[in-house]
Short mmCIF file of C-alpha atoms and ligand atoms in Angstrom, two decimals:
data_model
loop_
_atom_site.label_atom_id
_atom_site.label_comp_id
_atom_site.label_asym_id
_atom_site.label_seq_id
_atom_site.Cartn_x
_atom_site.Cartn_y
_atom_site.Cartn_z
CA UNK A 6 8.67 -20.61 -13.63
CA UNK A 7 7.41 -23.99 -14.45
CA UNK A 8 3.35 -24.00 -13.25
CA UNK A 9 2.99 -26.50 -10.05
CA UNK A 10 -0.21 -28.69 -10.58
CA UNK A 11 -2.79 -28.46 -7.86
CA UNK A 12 -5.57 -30.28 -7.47
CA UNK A 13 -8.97 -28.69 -6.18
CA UNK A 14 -10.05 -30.12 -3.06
CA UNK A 15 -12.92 -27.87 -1.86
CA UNK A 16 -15.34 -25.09 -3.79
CA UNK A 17 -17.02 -22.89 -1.45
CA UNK A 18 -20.21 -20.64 -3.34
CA UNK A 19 -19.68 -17.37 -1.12
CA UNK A 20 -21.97 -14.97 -3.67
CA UNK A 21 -23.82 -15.54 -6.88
CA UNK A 22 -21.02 -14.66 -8.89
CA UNK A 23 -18.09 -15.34 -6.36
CA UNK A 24 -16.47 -19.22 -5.40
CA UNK A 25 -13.43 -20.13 -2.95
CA UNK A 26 -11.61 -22.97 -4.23
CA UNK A 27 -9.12 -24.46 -1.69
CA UNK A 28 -6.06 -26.48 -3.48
CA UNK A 29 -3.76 -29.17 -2.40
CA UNK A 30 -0.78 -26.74 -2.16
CA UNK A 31 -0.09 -23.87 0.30
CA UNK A 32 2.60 -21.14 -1.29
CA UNK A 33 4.82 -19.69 0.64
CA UNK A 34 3.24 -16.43 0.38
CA UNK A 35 2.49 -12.96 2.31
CA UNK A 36 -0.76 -10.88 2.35
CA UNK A 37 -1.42 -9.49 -0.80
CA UNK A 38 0.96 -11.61 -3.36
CA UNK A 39 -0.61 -13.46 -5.92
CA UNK A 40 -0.37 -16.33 -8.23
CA UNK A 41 -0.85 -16.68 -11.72
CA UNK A 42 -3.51 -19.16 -12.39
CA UNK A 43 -3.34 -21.26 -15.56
CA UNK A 44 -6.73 -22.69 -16.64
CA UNK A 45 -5.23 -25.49 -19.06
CA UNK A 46 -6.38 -25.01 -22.63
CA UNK A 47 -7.94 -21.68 -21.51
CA UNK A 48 -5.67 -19.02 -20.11
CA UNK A 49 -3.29 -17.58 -17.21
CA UNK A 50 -4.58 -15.65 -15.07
CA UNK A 51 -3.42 -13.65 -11.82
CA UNK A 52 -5.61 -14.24 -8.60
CA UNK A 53 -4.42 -13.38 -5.12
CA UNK A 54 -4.42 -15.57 -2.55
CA UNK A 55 -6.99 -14.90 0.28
CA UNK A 56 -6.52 -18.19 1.68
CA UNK A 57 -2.91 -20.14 2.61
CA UNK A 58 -4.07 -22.80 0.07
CA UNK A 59 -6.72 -20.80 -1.93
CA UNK A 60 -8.00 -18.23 -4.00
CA UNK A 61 -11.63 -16.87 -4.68
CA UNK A 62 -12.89 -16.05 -7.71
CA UNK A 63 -15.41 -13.33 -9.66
CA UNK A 64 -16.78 -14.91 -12.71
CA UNK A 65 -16.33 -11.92 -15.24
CA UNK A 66 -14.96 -13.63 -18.28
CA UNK A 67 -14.05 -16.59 -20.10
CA UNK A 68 -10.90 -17.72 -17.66
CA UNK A 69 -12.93 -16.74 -13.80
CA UNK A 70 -15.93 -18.61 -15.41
CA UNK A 71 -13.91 -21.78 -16.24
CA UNK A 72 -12.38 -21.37 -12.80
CA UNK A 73 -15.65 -20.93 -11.32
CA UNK A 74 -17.29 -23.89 -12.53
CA UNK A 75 -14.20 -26.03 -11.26
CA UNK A 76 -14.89 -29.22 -8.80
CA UNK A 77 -12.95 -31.40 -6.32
CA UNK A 78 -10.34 -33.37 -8.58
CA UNK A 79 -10.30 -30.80 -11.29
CA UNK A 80 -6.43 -29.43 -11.55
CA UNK A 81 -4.58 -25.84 -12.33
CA UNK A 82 -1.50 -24.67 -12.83
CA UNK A 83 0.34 -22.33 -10.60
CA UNK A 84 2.91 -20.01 -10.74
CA UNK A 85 4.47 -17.95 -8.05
CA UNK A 86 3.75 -16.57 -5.83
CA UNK A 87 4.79 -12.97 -7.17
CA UNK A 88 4.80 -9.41 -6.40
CA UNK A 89 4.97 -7.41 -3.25
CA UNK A 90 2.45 -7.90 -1.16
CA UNK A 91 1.18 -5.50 1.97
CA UNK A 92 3.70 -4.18 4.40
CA UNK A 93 2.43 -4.79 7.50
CA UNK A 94 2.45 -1.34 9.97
CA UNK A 95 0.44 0.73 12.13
CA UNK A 96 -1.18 0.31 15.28
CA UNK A 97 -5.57 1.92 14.72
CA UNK A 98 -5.69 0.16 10.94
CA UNK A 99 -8.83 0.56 8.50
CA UNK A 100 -8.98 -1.94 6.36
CA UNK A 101 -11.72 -1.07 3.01
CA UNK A 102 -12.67 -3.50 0.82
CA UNK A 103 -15.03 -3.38 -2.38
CA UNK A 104 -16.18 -6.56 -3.62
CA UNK A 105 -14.14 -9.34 -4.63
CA UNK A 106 -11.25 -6.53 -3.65
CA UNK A 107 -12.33 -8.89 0.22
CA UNK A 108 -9.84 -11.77 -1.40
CA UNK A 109 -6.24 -10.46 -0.93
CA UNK A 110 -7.32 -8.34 2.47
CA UNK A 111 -8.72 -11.33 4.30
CA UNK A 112 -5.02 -12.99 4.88
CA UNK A 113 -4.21 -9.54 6.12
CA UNK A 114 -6.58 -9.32 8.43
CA UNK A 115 -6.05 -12.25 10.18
CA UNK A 116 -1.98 -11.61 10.34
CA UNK A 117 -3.08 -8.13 11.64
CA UNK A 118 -4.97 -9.77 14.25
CA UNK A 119 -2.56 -12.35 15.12
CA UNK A 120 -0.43 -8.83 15.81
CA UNK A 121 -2.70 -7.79 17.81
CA UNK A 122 -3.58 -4.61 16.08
CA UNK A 123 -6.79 -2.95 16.51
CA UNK A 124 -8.96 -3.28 12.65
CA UNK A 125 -11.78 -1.46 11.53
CA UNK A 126 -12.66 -3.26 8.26
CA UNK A 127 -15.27 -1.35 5.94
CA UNK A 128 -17.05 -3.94 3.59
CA UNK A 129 -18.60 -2.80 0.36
CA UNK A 130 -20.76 -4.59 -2.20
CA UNK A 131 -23.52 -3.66 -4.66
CA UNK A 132 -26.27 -5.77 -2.32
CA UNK A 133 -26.04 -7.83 0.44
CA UNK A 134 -25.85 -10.75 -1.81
CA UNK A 135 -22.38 -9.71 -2.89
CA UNK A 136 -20.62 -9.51 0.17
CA UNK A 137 -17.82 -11.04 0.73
CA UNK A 138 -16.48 -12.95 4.08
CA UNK A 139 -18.07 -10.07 6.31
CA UNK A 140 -18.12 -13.30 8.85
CA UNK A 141 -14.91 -14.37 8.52
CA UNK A 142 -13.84 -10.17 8.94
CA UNK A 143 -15.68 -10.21 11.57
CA UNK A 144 -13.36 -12.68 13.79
CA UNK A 145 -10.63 -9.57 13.08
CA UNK A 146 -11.86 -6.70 14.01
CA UNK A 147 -14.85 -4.32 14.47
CA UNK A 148 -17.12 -4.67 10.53
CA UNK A 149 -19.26 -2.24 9.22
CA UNK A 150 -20.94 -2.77 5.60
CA UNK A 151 -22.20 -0.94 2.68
CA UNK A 152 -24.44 -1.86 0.10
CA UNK A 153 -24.87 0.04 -3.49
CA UNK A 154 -28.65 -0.57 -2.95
CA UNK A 155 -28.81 -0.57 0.49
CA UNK A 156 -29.82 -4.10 1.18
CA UNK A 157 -27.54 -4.56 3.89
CA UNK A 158 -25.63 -1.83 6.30
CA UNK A 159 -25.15 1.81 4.87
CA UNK A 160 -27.05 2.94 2.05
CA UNK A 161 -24.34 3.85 -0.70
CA UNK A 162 -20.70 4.11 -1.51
CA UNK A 163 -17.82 2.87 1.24
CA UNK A 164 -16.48 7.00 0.89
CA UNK A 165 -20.04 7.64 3.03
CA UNK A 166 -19.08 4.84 5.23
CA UNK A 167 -15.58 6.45 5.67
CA UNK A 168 -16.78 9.75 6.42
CA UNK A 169 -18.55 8.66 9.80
CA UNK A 170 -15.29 8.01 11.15
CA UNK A 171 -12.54 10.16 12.01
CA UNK A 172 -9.76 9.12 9.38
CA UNK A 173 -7.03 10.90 11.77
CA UNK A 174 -7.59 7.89 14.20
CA UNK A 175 -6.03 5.64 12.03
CA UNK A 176 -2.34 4.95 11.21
CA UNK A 177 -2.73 2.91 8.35
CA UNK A 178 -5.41 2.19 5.42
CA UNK A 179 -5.21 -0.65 3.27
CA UNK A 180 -7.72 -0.88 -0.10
CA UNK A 181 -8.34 -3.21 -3.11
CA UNK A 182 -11.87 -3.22 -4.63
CA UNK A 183 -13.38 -1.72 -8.02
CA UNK A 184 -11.10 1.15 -9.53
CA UNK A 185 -13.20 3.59 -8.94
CA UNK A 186 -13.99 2.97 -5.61
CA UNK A 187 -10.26 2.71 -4.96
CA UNK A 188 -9.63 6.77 -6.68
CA UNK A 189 -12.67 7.63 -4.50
CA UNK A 190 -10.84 6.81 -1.39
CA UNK A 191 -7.52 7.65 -2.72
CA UNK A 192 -9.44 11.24 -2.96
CA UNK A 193 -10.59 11.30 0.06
CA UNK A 194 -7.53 10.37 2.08
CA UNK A 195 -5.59 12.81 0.16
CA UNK A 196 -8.53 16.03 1.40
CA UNK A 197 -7.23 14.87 4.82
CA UNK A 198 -3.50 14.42 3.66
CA UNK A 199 -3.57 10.61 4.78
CA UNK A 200 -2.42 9.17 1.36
CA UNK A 201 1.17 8.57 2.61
CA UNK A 202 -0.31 5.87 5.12
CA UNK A 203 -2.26 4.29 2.27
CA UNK A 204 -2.03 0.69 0.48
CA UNK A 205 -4.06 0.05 -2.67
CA UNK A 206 -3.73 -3.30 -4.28
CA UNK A 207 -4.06 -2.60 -8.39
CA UNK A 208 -5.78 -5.17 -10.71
CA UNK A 209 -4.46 -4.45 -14.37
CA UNK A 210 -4.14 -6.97 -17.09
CA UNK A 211 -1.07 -9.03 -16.48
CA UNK A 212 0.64 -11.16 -19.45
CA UNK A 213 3.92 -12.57 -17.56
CA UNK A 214 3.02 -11.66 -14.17
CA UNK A 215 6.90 -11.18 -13.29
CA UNK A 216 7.97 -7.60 -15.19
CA UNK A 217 9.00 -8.91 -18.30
CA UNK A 218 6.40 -8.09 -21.14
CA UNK A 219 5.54 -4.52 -19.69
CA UNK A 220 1.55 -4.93 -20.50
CA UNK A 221 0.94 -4.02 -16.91
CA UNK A 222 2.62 -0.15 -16.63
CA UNK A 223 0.97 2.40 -14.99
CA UNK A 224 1.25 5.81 -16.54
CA UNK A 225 3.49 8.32 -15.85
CA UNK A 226 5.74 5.98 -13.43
CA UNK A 227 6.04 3.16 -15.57
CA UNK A 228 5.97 0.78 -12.56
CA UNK A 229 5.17 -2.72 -13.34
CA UNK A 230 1.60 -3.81 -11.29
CA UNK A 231 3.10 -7.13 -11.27
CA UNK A 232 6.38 -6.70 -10.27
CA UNK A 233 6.82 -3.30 -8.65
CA UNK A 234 3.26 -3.95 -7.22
CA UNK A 235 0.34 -5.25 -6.79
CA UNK A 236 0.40 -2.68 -3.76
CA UNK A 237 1.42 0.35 -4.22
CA UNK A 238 1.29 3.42 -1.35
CA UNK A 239 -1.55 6.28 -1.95
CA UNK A 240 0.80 9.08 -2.98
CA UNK A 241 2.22 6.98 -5.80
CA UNK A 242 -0.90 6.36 -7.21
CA UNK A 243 -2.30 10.11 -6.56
CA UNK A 244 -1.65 11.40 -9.82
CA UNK A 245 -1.60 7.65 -11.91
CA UNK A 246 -3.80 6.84 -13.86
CA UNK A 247 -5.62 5.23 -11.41
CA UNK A 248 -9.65 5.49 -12.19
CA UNK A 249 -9.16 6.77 -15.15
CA UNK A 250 -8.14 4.43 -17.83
CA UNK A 251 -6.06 0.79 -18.10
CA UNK A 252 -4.87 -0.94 -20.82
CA UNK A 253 -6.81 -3.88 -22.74
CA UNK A 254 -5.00 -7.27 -24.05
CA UNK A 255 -3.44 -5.27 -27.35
CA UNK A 256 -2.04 -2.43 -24.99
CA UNK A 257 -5.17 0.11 -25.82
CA UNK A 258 -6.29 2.60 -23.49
CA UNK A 259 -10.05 1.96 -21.90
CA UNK A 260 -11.37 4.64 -20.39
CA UNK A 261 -13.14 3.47 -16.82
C1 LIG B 14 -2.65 -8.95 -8.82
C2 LIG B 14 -4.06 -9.31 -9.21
C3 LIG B 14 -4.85 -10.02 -8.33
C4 LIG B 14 -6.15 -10.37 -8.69
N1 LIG B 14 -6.90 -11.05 -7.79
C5 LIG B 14 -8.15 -11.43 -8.11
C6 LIG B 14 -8.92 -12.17 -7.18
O1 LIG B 14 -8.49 -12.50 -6.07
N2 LIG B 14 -10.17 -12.54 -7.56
C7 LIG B 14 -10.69 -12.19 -8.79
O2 LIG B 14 -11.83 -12.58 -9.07
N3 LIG B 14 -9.99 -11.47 -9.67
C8 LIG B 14 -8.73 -11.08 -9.38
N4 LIG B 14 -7.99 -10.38 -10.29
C9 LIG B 14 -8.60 -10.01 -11.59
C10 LIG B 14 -8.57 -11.23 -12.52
O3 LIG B 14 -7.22 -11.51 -12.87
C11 LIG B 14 -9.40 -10.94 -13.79
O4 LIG B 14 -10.75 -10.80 -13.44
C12 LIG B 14 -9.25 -12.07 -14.78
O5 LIG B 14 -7.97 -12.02 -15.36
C13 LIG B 14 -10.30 -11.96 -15.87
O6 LIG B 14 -10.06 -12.98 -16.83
P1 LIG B 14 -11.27 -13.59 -17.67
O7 LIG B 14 -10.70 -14.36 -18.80
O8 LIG B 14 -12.22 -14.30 -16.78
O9 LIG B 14 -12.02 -12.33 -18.20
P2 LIG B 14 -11.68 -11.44 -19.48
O10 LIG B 14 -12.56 -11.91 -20.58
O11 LIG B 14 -10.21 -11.37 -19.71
O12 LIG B 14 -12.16 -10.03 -18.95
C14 LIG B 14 -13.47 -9.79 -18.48
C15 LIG B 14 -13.51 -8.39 -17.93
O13 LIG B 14 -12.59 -8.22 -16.86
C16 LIG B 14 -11.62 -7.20 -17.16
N5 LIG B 14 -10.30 -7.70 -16.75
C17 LIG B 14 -9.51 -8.61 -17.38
N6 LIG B 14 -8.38 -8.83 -16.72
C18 LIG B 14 -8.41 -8.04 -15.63
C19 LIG B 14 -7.55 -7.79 -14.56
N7 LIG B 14 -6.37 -8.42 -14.44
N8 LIG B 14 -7.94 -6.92 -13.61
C20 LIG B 14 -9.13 -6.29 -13.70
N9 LIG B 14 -10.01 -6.47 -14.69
C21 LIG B 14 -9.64 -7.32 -15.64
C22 LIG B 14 -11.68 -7.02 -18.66
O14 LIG B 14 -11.36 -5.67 -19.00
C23 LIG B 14 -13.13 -7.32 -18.96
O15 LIG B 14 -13.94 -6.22 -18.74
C24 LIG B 14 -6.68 -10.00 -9.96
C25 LIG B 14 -5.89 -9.28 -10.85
C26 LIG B 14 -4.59 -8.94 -10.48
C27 LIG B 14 -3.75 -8.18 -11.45
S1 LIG B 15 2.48 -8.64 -16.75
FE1 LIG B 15 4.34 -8.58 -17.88
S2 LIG B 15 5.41 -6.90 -17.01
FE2 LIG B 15 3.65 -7.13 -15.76
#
């Protein structure tokens, strides 16, 4: 459990607020795992990997801005990777990412693909700024954006976006973006009773990241995000508290 030092070779600026940085290490890892991150003098933090030797970044706090502002030579410390990552099935997949939610389905896309399976991938951001890899989706499968302000694509949330398709097409949906989003199309899979063939990938505050302190529990289950998760099938989550509340650093509810 010792953190393996990597040093950054590469920072890619993919949005205003979002960086790739590529390491000197590749962990063994599958589609939606993650590592935990430790900025040295700053914090741990988890980050999945959307690259074999990489992880991208949302600068949203003291630890992602550090991160952010990394360059070639700079060095982390890694741990893992941990938790359970996507189970790959399914034939007619959508894939629906919000966000910085892109990172952990990106791998998964291109193992999909590699498969052979046929991807729709629905892309969501608040403009077309914000984006994130819609061109390196697009070598995967067939894209189709959203924008908040409709810079870019549909005008308005990804559940609009859903609804011009016919969700009993599809064998298999895999999620991660902002919580909300994610109980929006939680909601709407379940009016079509397709939450069974769901995967959501959580983001909660993680201390350990490997089941130990308990700071990442989801009510009423008690499952661990880090361990038991970070994916977790739609009819688990259906009546979590999922887009509704999480848990700060002391343990306190925050209501989303
Ligand atoms: C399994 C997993 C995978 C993740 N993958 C990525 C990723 O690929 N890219 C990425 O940018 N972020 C990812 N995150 C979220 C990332 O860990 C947090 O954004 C980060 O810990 C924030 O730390 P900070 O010190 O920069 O901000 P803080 O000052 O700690 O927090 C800033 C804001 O972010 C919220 N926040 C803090 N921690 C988390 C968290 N773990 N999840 C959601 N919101 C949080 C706080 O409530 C606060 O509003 C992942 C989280 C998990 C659990
Ligand atoms: S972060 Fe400690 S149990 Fe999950």
């Amino acid at each position: 459990m010792i953190p393996v030092n990597a040093i950054i070779k590469e920072v890619i600026k993919e949005t205003p607020t979002i960086s790739t940085l590529k390491f000197d290490i590749k962990p063994d890892a599958i589609p939606g795992q993650f590592v935990m991150v430790w900025i040295r003098g700053v914090d741990e933090i988890p980050m999945a990997l959307s690259h074999p030797n990489g992880i991208t970044v949302q600068n949203v706090g003291d630890a992602s801005e550090t991160l952010s502002n990394m360059e070639p030579g700079d060095s982390i410390g890694l741990r893992g990777p941990f938790g359970n990552g996507f189970e790959l099935s399914g034939q007619r997949i959508m894939i629906i990412a919000g966000g910085v939610g892109a990172a952990p389905l990106l791998p998964l896309a291109h193992q999909l693909r590699l498969k052979g399976t046929k991807i729709s991938i629905l892309l969501g951001a608040k403009t077309s700024k914000e984006l994130l890899f819609e061109e390196q989706f697009s070598r995967s499968g067939e894209i189709n954006v959203a924008t908040d302000d409709g810079s870019k694509g549909y005008h308005g949330v990804i559940t609009g976006l859903m609804d011009t398709y016919d969700l009993n097409s599809f064998d298999m949906f895999y999620v991660c973006g902002p919580e909300m989003m994610m109980r929006a199309v939680l909601d709407m899979l379940h009016t079509n009773s397709l939450e069974s063939i769901s995967q959501f990938s959580l983001h909660r505050y993680f201390k350990c990241g490997i089941g130990v302190c308990g700071s990442c529990t989801i009510d009423p289950s008690g499952l661990r995000v880090c361990k038991d998760g970070p994916v977790f099938c739609g009819n688990i989550l259906l009546n979590s508290e999922l887009g509704k509340y999480h848990r700060d650093v002391t343990g306190k509810k925050i209501m989303f």
